[in-house]
Short mmCIF file of C-alpha atoms (C1' of nucleotides) in Angstrom, two decimals:
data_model
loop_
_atom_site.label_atom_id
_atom_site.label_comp_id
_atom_site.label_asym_id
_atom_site.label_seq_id
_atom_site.Cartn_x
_atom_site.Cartn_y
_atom_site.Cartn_z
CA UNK C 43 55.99 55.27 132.93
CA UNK C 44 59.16 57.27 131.68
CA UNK C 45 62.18 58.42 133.38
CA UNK C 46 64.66 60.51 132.96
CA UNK C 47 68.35 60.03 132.38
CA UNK C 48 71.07 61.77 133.03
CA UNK C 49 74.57 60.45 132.80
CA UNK C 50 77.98 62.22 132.25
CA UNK C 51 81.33 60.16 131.71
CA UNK C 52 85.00 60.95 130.85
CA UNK C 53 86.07 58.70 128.24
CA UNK C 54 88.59 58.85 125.42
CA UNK C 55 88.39 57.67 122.19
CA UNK C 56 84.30 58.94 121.30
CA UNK C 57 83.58 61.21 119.18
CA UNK C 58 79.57 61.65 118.13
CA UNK C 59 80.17 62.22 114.87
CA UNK C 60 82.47 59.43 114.27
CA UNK C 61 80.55 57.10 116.23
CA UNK C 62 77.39 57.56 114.44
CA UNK C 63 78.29 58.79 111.30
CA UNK C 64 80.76 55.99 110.26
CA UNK C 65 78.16 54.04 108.65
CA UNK C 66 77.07 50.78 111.43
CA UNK C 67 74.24 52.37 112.56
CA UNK C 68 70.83 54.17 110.93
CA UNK C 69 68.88 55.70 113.83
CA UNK C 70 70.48 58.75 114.96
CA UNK C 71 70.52 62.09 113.59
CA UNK C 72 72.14 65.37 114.45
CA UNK C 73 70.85 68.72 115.42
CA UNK C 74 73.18 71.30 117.27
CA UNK C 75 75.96 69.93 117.45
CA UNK C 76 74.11 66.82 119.22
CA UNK C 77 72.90 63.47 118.37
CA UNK C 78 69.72 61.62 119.22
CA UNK C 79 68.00 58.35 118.82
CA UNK C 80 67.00 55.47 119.73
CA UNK C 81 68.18 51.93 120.60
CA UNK C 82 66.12 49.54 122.86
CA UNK C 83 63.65 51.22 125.17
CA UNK C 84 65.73 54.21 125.51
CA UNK C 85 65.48 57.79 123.00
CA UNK C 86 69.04 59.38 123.99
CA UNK C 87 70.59 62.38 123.46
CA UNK C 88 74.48 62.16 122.89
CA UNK C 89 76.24 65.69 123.26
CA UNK C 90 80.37 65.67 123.89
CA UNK C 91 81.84 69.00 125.91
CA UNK C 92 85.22 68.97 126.09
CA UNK C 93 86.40 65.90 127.12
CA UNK C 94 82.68 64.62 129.07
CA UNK C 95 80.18 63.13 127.06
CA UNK C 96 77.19 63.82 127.82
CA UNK C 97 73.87 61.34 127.93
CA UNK C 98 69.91 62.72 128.12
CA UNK C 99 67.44 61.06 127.65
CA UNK C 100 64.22 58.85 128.52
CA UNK C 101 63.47 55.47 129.14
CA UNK C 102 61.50 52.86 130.71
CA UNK C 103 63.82 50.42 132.23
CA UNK C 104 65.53 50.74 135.43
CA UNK C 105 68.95 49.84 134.05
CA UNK C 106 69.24 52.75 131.65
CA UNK C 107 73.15 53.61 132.53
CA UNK C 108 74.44 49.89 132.59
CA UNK C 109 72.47 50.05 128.90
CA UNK C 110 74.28 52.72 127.50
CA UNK C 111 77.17 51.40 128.80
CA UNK C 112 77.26 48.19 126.92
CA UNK C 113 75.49 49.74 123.93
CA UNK C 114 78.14 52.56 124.01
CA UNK C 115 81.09 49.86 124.44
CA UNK C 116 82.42 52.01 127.14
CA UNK C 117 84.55 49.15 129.15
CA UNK C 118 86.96 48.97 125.99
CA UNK C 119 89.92 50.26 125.57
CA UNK C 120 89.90 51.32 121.76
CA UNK C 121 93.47 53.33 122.35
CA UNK C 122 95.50 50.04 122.72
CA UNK C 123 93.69 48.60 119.58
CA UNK C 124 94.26 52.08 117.75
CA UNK C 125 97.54 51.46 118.61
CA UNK C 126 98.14 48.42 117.25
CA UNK C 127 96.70 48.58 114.09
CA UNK C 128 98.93 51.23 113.72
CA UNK C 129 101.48 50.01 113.69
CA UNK C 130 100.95 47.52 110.71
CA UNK C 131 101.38 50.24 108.06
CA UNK C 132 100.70 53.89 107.66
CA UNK C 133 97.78 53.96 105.51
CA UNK C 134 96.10 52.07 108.69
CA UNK C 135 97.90 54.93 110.81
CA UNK C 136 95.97 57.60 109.09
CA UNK C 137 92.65 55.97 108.83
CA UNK C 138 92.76 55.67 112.92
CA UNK C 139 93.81 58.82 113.43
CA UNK C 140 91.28 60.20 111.26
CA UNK C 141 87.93 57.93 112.95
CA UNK C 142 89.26 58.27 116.05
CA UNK C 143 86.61 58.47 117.81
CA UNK C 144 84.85 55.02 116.43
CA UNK C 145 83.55 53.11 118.74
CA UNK C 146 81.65 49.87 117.43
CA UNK C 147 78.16 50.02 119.05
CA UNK C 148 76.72 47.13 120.36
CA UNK C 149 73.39 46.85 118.54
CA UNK C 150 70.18 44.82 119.16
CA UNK C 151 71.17 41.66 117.73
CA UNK C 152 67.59 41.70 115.18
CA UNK C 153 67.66 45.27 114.82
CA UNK C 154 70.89 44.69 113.21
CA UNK C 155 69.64 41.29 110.73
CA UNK C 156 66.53 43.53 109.76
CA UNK C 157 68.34 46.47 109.02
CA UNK C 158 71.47 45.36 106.95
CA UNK C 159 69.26 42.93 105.04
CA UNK C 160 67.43 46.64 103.96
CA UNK C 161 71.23 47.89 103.38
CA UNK C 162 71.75 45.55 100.42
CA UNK C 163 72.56 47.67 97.40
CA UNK C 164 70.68 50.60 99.33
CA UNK C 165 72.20 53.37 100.02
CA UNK C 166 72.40 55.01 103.51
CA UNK C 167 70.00 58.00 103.62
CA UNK C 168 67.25 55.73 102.01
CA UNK C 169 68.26 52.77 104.39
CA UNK C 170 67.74 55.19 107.26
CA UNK C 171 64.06 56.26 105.40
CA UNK C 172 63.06 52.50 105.07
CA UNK C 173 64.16 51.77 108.93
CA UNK C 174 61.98 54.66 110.21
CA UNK C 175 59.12 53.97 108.42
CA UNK C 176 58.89 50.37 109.47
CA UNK C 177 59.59 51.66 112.95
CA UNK C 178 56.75 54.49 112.92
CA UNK C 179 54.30 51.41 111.36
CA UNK C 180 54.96 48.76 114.09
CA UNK C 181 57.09 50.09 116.45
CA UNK C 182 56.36 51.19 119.94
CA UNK C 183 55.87 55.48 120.72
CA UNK C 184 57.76 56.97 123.37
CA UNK C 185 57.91 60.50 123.71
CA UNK C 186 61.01 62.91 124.09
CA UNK C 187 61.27 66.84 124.26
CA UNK C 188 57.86 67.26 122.25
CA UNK C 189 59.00 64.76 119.48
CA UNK C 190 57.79 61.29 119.12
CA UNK C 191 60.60 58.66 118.53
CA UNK C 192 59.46 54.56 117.65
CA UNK C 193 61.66 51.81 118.75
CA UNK C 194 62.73 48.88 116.22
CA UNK C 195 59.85 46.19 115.75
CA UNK C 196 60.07 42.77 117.22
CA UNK C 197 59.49 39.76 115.46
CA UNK C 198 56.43 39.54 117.67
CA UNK C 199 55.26 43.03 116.15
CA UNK C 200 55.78 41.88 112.91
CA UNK C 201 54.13 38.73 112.61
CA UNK C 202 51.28 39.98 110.43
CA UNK C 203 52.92 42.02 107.85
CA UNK C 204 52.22 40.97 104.58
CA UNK C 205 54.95 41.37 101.57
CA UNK C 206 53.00 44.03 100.01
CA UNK C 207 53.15 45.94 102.98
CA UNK C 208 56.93 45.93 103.12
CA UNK C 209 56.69 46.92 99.61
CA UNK C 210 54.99 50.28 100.60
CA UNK C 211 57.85 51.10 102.95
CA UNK C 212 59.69 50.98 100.12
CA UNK C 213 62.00 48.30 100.96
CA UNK C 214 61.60 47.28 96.86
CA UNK C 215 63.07 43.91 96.04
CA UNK C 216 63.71 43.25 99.34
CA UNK C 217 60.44 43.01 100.61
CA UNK C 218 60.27 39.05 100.43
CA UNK C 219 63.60 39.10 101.97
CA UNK C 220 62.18 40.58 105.02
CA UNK C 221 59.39 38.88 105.10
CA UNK C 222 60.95 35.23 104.94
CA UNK C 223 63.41 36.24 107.78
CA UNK C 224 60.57 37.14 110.03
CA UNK C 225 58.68 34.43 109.54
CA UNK C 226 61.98 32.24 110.35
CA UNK C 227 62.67 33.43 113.24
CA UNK C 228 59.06 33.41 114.35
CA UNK C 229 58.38 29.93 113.42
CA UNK C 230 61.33 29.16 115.29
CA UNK C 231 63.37 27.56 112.60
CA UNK C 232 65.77 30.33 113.39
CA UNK C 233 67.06 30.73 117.37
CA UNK C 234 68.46 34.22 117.55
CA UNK C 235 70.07 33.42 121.23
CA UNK C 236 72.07 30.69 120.14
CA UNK C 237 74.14 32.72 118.27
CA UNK C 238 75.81 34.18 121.39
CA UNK C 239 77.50 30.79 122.00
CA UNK C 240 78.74 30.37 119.23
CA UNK C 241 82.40 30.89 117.49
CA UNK C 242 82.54 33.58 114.98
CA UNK C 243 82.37 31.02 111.71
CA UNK C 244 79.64 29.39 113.03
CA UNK C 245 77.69 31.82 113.55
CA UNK C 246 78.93 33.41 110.26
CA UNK C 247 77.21 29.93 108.71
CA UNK C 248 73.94 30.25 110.45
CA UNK C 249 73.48 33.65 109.30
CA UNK C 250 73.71 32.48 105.73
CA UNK C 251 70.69 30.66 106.50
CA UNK C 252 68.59 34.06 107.03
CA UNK C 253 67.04 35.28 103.82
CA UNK C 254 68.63 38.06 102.61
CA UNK C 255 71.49 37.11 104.35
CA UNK C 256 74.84 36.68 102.66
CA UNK C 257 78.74 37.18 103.45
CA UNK C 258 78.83 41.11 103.52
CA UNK C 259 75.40 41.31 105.53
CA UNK C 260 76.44 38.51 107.64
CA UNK C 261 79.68 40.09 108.59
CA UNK C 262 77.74 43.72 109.28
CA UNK C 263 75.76 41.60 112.09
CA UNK C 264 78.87 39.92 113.51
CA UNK C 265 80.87 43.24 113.80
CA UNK C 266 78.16 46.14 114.72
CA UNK C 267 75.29 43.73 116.52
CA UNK C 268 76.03 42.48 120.65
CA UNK C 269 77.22 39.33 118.85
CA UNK C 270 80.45 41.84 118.62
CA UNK C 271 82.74 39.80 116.73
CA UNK C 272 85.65 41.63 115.62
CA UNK C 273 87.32 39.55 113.61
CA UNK C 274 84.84 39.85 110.00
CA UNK C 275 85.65 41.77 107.30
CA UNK C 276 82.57 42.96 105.92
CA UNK C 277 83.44 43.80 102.31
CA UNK C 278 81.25 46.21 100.63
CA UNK C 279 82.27 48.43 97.39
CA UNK C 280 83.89 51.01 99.58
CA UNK C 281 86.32 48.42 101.59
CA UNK C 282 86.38 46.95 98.12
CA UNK C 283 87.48 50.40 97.01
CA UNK C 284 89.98 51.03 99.66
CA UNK C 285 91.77 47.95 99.90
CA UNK C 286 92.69 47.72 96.06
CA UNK C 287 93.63 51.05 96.12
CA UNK C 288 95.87 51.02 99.03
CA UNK C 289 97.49 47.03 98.47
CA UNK C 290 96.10 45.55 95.63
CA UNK C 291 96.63 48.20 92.70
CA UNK C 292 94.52 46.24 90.05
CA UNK C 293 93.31 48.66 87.23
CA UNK C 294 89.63 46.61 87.33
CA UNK C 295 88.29 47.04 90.94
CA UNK C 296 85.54 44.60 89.82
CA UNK C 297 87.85 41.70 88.93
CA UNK C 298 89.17 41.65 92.64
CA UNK C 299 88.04 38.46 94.25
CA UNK C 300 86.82 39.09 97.74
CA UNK C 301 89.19 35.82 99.10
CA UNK C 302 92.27 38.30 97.90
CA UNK C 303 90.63 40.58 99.95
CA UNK C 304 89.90 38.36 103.22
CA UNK C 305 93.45 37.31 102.76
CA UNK C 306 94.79 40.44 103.32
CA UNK C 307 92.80 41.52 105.97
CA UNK C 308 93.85 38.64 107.94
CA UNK C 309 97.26 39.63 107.40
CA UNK C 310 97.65 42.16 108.05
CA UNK C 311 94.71 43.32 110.90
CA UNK C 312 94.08 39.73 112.37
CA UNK C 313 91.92 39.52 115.24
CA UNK C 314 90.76 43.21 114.89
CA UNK C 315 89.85 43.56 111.12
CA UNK C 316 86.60 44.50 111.93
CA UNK C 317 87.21 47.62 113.41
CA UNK C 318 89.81 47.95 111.00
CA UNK C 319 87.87 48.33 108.13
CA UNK C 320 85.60 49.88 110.00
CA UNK C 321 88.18 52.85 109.99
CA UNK C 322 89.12 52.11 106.50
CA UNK C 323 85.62 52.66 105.31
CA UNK C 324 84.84 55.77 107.35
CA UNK C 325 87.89 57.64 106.20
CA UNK C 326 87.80 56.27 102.41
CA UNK C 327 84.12 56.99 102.41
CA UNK C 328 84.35 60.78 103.54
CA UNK C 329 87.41 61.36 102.08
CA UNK C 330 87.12 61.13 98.22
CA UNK C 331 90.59 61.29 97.66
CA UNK C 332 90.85 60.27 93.91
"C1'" DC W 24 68.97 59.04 79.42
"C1'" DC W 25 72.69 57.27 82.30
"C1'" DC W 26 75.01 55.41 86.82
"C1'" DC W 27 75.16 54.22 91.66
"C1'" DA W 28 74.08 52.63 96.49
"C1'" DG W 29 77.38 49.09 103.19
"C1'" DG W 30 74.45 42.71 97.92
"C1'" DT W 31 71.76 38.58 97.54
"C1'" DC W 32 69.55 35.08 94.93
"C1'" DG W 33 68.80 31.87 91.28
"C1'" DT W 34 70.80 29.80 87.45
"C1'" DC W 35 74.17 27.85 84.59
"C1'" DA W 36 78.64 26.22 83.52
"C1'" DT H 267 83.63 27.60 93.11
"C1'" DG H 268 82.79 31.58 89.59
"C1'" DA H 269 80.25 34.52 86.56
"C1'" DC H 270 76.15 37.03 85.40
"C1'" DG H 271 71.63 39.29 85.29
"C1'" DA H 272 67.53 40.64 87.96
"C1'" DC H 273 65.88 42.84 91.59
"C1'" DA H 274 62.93 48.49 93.47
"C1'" DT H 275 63.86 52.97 94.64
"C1'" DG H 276 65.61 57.60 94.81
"C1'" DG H 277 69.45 60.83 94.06
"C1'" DG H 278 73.12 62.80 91.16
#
DNA sequence: CCCCAGGTCGTCA
DNA sequence: TGACGACATGGG
């Protein structure tokens, strides 16, 4: 049986559209000036008002509010780490300023493999086709204001899908991709929950194991999953982009080597160049600037 | 017709 | 290690 939810908190540093629009998440979609979706057993409605944000909503847990509280990150402080990434250099100071209300969600940890394994060389309106379809096809319902929302299939759910009917999704090449990771982690040559204990590099290592799985995906999973590891540097074309623009200057973007990249970023953002180029890519990938 | 998208994999040197 | 092509699909 459903509940309701209501739940109102002051916070700083969120802003809808920056949360869910900066490019770590697929399920959530605007409509007057609102967002909704759906993460875990919960379809949500995010609306800010001044300073309060607003959450609506239904579930069918009791814990709804200590939830959307981690999944929200709302116990950190993202001013202090605004600040200091500031103050390494000003490019950094406007890409902040500009995202910021980012706040890194903390995702379901497989929601986040499965969906960043679709991500490779996809782009992000057809990523967020691909994820609803396989969410409609083996996902659970649960209704909200006359509209019928699907959460994210488990493993368990998709234990009998067949490569061809990946394919149908449209999930193209990466059909066998998915399919192999399932049946990992099914099998149990793959133990999601021991990822948890694990340092960042490690973990970064057993990723690589997934199929589909390689540094840029694995990265995406560290940083925007509950592992919530921010120091990865996911680099995709865009950070790519950025980051030779900005420190690098070479006239071939292509010929960059992603180590001169990593090298940087540890440099210069440290323990928090995830959410640094997580503000690098949201302002470099709205802003077209050249 | 082209090029591109939050890349990875297999292969070859 | 590093380079390179293949891999579906849909939009510009």
């Amino acid at each position: 049986m459903s509940k309701e939810i209501y739940y109102e908190v002051n916070t700083d540093s969120f802003e809808p559209r920056d949360i869910f629009e900066c490019g770590q998440c697929f399920r959530w979609n605007v409509e007057k000036n609102s967002y909704t979706g759906i993460f875990d057993d919960i379809v949500l409605n995010v609306k800010k008002e001044d300073s309060k944000i607003i959450f609506s909503g239904v579930t069918e847990s009791d814990d709804a509010v200590e939830k959307i509280r981690k999944y929200f990150d709302l116990d950190r402080d993202y001013n202090s780490i605004k600040t200091r990434l500031s103050k390494t250099d000003k490019n950094m100071k406007i890409a902040t300023e500009y995202g910021s209300g980012i706040r890194i969600l903390n995702q379901n940890l497989w929601e986040t493999i499965i969906s960043f394994i679709i991500s490779a060389n996809n782009n992000i309106p057809r990523i967020k086709g691909i994820i609803e379809r396989l969410s409609e096809k083996y996902g659970r319902p649960i209704e909200y204001s006359n509209k019928t929302y699907y959460t994210f299939p488990t493993p368990e759910e998709l234990k009998d899908v067949e490569v061809e009917d990946y394919r149908k999704l449209g999930l193209g090449f990466r059909d066998v991709r998915l399919y192999e990771t399932v049946k990992m982690v099914n099998d149990g040559a793959f133990h999601l929950d021991e990822l948890y204990n694990k340092p960042t590099k490690e973990a970064y290592e057993e990723l690589l194991k997934l199929s589909g799985v390689g540094p840029k995906v694995a990265n995406c999973i560290l940083l925007f999953s509950d592992l919530k590891r921010f120091d990865v540097f996911p680099i995709d074309v865009w950070v790519r982009r950025v980051i030779n623009d900005l420190y690098i200057k070479n006239e071939n973007e292509k010929k960059v080597k992603n180590s001169d990249i990593q090298k940087i970023a540890d440099e210069k953002f440290g323990k928090y160049q995830g959410l640094a180029q997580q503000y690098l890519f949201y302002w470099r990938r709205e802003l077209t600037w050249l």
